[in-house]
Coordinates of N, CA and C and ligand atoms in Angstrom, one line a residue:
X1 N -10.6 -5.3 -16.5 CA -11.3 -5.6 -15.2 C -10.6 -5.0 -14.0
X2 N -9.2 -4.9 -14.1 CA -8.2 -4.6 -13.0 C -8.8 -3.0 -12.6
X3 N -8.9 -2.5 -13.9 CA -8.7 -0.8 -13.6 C -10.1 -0.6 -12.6
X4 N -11.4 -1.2 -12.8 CA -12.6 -1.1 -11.4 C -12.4 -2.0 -10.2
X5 N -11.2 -2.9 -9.8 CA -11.2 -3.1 -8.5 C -10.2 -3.0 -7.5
X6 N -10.4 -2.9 -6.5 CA -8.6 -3.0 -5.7 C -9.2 -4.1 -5.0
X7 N -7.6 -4.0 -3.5 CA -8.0 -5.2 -2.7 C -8.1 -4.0 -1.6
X8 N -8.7 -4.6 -0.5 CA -8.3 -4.1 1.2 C -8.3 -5.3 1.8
X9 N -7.5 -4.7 3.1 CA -7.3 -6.1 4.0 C -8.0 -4.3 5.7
X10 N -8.9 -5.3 6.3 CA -9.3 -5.0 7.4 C -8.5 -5.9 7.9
X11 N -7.5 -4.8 9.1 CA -5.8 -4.9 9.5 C -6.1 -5.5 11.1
X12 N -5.4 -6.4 11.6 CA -5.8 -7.2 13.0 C -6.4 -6.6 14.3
X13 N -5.5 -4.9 14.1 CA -6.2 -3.9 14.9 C -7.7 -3.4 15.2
X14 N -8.3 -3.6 13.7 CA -9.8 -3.6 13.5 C -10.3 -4.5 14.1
X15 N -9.7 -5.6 13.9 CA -10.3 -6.9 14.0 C -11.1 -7.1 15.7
X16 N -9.5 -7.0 16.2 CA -9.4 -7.3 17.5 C -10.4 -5.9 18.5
X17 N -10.6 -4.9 17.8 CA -11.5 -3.4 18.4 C -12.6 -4.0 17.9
X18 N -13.3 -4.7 17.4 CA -14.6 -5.2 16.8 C -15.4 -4.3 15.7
X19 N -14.4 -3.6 14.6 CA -14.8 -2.9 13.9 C -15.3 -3.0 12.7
X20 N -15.1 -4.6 12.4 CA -15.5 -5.2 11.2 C -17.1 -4.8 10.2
X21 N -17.8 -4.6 11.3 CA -19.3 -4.0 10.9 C -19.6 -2.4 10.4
X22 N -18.8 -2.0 11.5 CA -18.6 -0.5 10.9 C -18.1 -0.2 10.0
X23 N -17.0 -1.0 9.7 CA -15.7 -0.8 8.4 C -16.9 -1.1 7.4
X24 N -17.4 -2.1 7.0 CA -17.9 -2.6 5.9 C -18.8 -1.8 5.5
X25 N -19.7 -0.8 6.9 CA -20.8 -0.6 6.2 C -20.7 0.8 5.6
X26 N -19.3 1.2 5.9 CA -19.0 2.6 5.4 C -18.1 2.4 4.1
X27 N -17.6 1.3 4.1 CA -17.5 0.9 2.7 C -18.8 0.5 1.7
X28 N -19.7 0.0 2.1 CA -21.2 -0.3 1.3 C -21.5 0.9 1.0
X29 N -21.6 1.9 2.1 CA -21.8 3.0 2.2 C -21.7 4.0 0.9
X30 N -20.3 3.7 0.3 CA -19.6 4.5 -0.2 C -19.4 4.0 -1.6
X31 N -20.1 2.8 -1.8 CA -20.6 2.6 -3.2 C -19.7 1.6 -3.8
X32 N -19.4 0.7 -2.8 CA -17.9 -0.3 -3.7 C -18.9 -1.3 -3.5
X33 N -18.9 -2.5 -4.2 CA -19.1 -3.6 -4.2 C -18.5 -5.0 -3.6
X34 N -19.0 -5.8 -2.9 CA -17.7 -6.7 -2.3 C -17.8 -7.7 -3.8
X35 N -16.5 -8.0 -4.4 CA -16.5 -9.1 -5.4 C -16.0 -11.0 -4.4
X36 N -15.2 -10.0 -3.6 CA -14.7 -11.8 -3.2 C -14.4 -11.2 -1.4
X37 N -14.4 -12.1 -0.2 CA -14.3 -11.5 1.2 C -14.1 -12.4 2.2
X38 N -13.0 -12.4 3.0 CA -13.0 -13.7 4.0 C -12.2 -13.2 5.3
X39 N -12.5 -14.1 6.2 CA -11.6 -14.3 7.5 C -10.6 -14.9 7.2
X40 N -9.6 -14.3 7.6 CA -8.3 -14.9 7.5 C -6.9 -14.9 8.0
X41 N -6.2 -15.3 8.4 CA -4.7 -14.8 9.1 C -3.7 -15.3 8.3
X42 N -2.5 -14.1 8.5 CA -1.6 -14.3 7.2 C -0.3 -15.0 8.2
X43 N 0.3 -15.9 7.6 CA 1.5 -16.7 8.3 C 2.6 -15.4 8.2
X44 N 3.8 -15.9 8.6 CA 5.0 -14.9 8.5 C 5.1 -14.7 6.9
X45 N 5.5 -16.1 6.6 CA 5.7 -15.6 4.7 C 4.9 -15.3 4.2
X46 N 3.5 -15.3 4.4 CA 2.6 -14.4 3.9 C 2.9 -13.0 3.8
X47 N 3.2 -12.3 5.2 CA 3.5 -10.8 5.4 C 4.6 -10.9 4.6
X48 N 5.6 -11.7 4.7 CA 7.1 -11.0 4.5 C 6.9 -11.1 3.0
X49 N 5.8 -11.2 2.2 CA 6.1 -11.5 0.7 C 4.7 -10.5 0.1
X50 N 3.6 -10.1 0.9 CA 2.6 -9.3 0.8 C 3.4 -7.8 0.8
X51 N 4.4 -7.5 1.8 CA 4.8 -6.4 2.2 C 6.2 -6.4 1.3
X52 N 6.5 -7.0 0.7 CA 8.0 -7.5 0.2 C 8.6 -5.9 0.2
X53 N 7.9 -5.5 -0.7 CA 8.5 -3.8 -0.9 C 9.1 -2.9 0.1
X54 N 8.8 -3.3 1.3 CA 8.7 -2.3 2.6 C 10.2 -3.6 3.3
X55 N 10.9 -4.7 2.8 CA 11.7 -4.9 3.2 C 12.8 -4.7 4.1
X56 N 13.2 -3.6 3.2 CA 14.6 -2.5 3.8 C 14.1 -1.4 4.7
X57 N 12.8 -1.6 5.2 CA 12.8 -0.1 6.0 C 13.0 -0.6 7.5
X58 N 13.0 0.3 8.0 CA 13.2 -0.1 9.8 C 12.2 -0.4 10.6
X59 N 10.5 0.0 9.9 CA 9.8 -1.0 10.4 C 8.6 -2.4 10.3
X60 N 10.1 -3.1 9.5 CA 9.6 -4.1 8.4 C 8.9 -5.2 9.5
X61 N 10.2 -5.5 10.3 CA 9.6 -6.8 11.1 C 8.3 -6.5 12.5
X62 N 8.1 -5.5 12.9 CA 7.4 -4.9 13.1 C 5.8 -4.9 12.5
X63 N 5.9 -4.8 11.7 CA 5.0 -4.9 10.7 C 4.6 -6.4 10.4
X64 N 5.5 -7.1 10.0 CA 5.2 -8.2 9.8 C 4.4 -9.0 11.1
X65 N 4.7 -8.6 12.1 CA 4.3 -9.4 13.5 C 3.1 -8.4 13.7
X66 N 2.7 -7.5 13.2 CA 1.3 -7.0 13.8 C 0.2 -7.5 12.1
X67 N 1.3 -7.4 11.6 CA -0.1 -8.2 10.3 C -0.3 -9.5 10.3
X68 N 0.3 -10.5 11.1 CA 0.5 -11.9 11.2 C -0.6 -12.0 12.6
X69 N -0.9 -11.2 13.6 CA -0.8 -11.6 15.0 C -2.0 -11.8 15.3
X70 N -3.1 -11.8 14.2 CA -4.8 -12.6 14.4 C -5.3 -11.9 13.1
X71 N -6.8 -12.4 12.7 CA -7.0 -12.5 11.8 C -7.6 -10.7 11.0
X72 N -7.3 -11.2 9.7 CA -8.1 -10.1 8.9 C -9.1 -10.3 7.7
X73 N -9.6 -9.3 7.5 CA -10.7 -9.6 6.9 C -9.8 -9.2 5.3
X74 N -10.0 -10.2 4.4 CA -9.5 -9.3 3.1 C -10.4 -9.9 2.1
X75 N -10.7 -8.6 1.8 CA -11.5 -8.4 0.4 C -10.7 -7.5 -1.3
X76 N -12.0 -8.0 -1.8 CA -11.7 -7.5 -3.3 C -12.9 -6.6 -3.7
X77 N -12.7 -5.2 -3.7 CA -14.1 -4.4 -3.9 C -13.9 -3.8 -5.2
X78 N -15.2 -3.5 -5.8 CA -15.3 -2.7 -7.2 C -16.0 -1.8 -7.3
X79 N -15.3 -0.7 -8.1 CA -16.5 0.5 -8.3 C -15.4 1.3 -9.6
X80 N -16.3 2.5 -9.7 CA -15.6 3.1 -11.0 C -14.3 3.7 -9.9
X81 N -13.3 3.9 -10.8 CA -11.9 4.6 -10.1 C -11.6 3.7 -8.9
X82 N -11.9 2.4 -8.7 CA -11.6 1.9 -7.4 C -10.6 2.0 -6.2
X83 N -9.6 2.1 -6.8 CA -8.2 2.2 -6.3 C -8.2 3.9 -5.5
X84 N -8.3 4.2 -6.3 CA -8.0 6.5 -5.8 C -8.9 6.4 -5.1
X85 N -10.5 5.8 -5.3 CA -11.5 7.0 -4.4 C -11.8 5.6 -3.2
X86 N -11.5 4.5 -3.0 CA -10.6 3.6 -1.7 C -9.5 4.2 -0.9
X87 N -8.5 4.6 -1.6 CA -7.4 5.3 -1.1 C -8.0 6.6 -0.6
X88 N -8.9 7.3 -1.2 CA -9.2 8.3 -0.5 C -9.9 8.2 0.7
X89 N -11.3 6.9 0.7 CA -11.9 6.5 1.7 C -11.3 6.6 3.1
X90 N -10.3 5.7 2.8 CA -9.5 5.3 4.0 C -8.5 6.5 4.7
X91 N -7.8 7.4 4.0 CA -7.5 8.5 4.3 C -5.8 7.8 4.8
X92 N -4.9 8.9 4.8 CA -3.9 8.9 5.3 C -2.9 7.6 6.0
X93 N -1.9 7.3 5.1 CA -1.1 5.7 6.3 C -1.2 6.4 7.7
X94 N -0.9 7.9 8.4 CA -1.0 8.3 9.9 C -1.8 8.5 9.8
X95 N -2.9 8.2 10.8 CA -4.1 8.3 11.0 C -4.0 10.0 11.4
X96 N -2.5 10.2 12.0 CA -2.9 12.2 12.5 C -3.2 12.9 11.4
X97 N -2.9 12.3 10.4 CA -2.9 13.2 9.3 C -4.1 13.3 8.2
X98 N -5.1 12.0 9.0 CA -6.1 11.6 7.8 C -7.0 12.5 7.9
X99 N -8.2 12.7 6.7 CA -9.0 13.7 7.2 C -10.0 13.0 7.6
X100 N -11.0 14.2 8.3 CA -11.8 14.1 9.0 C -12.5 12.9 7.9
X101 N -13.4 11.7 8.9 CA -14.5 11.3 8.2 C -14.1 9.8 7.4
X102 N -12.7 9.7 7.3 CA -12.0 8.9 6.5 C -11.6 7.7 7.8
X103 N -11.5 6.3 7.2 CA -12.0 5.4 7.9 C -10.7 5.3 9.0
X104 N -9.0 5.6 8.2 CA -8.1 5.5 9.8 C -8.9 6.7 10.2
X105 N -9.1 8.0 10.2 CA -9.1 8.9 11.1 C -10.3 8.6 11.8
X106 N -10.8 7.7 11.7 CA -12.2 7.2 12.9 C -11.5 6.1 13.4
X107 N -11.0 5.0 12.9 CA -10.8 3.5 13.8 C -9.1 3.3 13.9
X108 N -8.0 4.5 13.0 CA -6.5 3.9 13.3 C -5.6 4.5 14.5
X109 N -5.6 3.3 15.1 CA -4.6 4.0 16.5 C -3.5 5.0 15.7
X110 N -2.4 4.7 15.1 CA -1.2 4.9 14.6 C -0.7 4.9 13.5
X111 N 0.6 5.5 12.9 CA 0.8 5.4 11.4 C 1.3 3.6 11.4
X112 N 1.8 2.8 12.6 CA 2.1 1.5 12.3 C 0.4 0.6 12.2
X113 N -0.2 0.8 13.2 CA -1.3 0.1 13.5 C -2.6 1.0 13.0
X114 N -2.6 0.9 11.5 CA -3.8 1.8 10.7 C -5.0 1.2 10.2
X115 N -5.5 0.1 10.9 CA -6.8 -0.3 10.9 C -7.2 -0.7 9.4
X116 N -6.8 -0.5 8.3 CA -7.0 -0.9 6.9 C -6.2 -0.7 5.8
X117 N -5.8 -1.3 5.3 CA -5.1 -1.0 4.0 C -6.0 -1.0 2.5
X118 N -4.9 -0.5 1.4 CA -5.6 -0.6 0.6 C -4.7 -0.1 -0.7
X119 N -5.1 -1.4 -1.9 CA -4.0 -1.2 -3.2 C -3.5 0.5 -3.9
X120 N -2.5 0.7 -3.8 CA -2.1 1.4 -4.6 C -1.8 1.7 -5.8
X121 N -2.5 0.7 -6.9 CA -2.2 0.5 -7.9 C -3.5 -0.1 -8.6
X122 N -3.4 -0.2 -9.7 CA -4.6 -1.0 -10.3 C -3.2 -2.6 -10.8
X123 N -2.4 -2.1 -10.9 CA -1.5 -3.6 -11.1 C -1.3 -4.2 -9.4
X124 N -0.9 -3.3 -8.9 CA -1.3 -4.0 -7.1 C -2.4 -4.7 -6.6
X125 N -3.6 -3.8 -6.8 CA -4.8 -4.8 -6.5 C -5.2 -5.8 -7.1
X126 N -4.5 -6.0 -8.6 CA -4.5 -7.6 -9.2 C -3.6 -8.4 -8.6
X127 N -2.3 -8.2 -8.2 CA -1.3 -9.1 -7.3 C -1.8 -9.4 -6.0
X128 N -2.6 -8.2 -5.3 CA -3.0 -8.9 -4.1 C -4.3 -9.3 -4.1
X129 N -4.8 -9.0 -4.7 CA -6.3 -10.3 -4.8 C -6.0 -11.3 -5.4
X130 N -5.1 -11.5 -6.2 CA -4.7 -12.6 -6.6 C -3.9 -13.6 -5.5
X131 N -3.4 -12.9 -4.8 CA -2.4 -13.6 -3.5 C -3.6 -14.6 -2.4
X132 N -4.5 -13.9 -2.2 CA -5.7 -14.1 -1.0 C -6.9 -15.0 -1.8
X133 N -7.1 -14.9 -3.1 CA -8.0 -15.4 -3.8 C -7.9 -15.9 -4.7
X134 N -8.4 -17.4 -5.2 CA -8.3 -18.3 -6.0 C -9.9 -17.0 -7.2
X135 N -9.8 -17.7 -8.4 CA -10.8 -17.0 -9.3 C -11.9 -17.6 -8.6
X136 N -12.4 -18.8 -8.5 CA -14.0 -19.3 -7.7 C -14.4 -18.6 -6.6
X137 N -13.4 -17.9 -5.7 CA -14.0 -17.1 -4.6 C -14.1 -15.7 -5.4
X138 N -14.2 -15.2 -6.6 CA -14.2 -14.1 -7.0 C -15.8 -14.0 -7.9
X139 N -16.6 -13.0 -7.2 CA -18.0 -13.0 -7.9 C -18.1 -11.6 -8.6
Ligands
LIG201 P1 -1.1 0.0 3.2 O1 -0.2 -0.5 2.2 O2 -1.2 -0.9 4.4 O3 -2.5 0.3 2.6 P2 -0.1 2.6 3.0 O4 0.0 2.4 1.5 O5 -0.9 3.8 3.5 O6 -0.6 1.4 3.8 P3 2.7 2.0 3.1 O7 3.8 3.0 2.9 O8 2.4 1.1 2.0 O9 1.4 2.8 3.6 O10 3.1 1.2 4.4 C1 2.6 -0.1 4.7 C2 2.3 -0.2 6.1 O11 3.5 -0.2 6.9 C3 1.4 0.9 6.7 O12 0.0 0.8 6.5 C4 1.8 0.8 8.2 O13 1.1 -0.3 8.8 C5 3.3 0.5 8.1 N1 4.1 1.7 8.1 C6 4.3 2.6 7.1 N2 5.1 3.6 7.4 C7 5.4 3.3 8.7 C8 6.3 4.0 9.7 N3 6.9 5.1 9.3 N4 6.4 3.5 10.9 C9 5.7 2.3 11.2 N5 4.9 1.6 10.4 C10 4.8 2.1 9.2
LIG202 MG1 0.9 0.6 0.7

């Protein structure tokens, strides 16, 4: 089941630009499925244990305070290859570098403030849907 879905989290930046409608519908757009989806804001230990990996870099706490600082939308979407052709959707962590058409290169100010994330892994997107979502919110 893991290998057809990831997670994304529409990132506070989106939120607060009012892009939530656009994001979604270029995600519909693009052929994912929503399985499970909510409003929501992540406390400190949320971030500091979502991001755990990114720890030791220099712009950890930084990060943590712009993923904490209002809400996001996070979902669980499915489609064939979910993970790669999501990652491709969304285009580049710097938005300078994403390509044309790809959702930061339309809505992310910055390589810190990139308007959406999204699993890297088919074992990632099981840890983080699993973090945000109980199985009853999962359809
Ligand atoms: P995400 O995991 O959010 O989908 P990503 O996989 O493209 O993004 P990661 O390397 O996992 O990139 O970094 C996680 C997040 O940390 C980035 O999305 C961005 O918000 C922030 N970040 C990454 N690199 C930098 C950097 N050099 N300077 C500032 N913030 C950064
Ligand atoms: Mg990442």
């Amino acid at each position: 089941m893991a290998t057809n879905r990831t997670f994304t989290m529409l990132k506070p930046d989106a939120v607060e630009k009012g892009h939530i409608g656009a994001i979604l519908e270029k995600i519909s757009a693009s052929g994912f499925r929503i399985v499970a989806m909510k409003l929501t804001q992540m406390t400190k230990a949320d971030a500091e244990t979502f991001y755990a990996i990114h720890k030791e870099r220099p712009f950890f706490t930084d990060l943590v305070q712009y993923m904490t600082r209002g809400p996001i939308v996070a979902a669980i979407l499915e489609k064939d290859n979910a993970v790669e052709d999501f990652r491709t959707l969304i285009g580049a962590t710097n938005p300078a570098d994403a390509a044309e058409g790809t959702i930061r290169k339309m809505y992310a100010e910055s390589i810190s403030e990139n308007a959406v994330h999204g699993s890297d892994s088919d074992e990632n997107a099981a840890i983080e849907g699993a973090f945000h979502f109980s199985g009853r919110e999962q359809f």
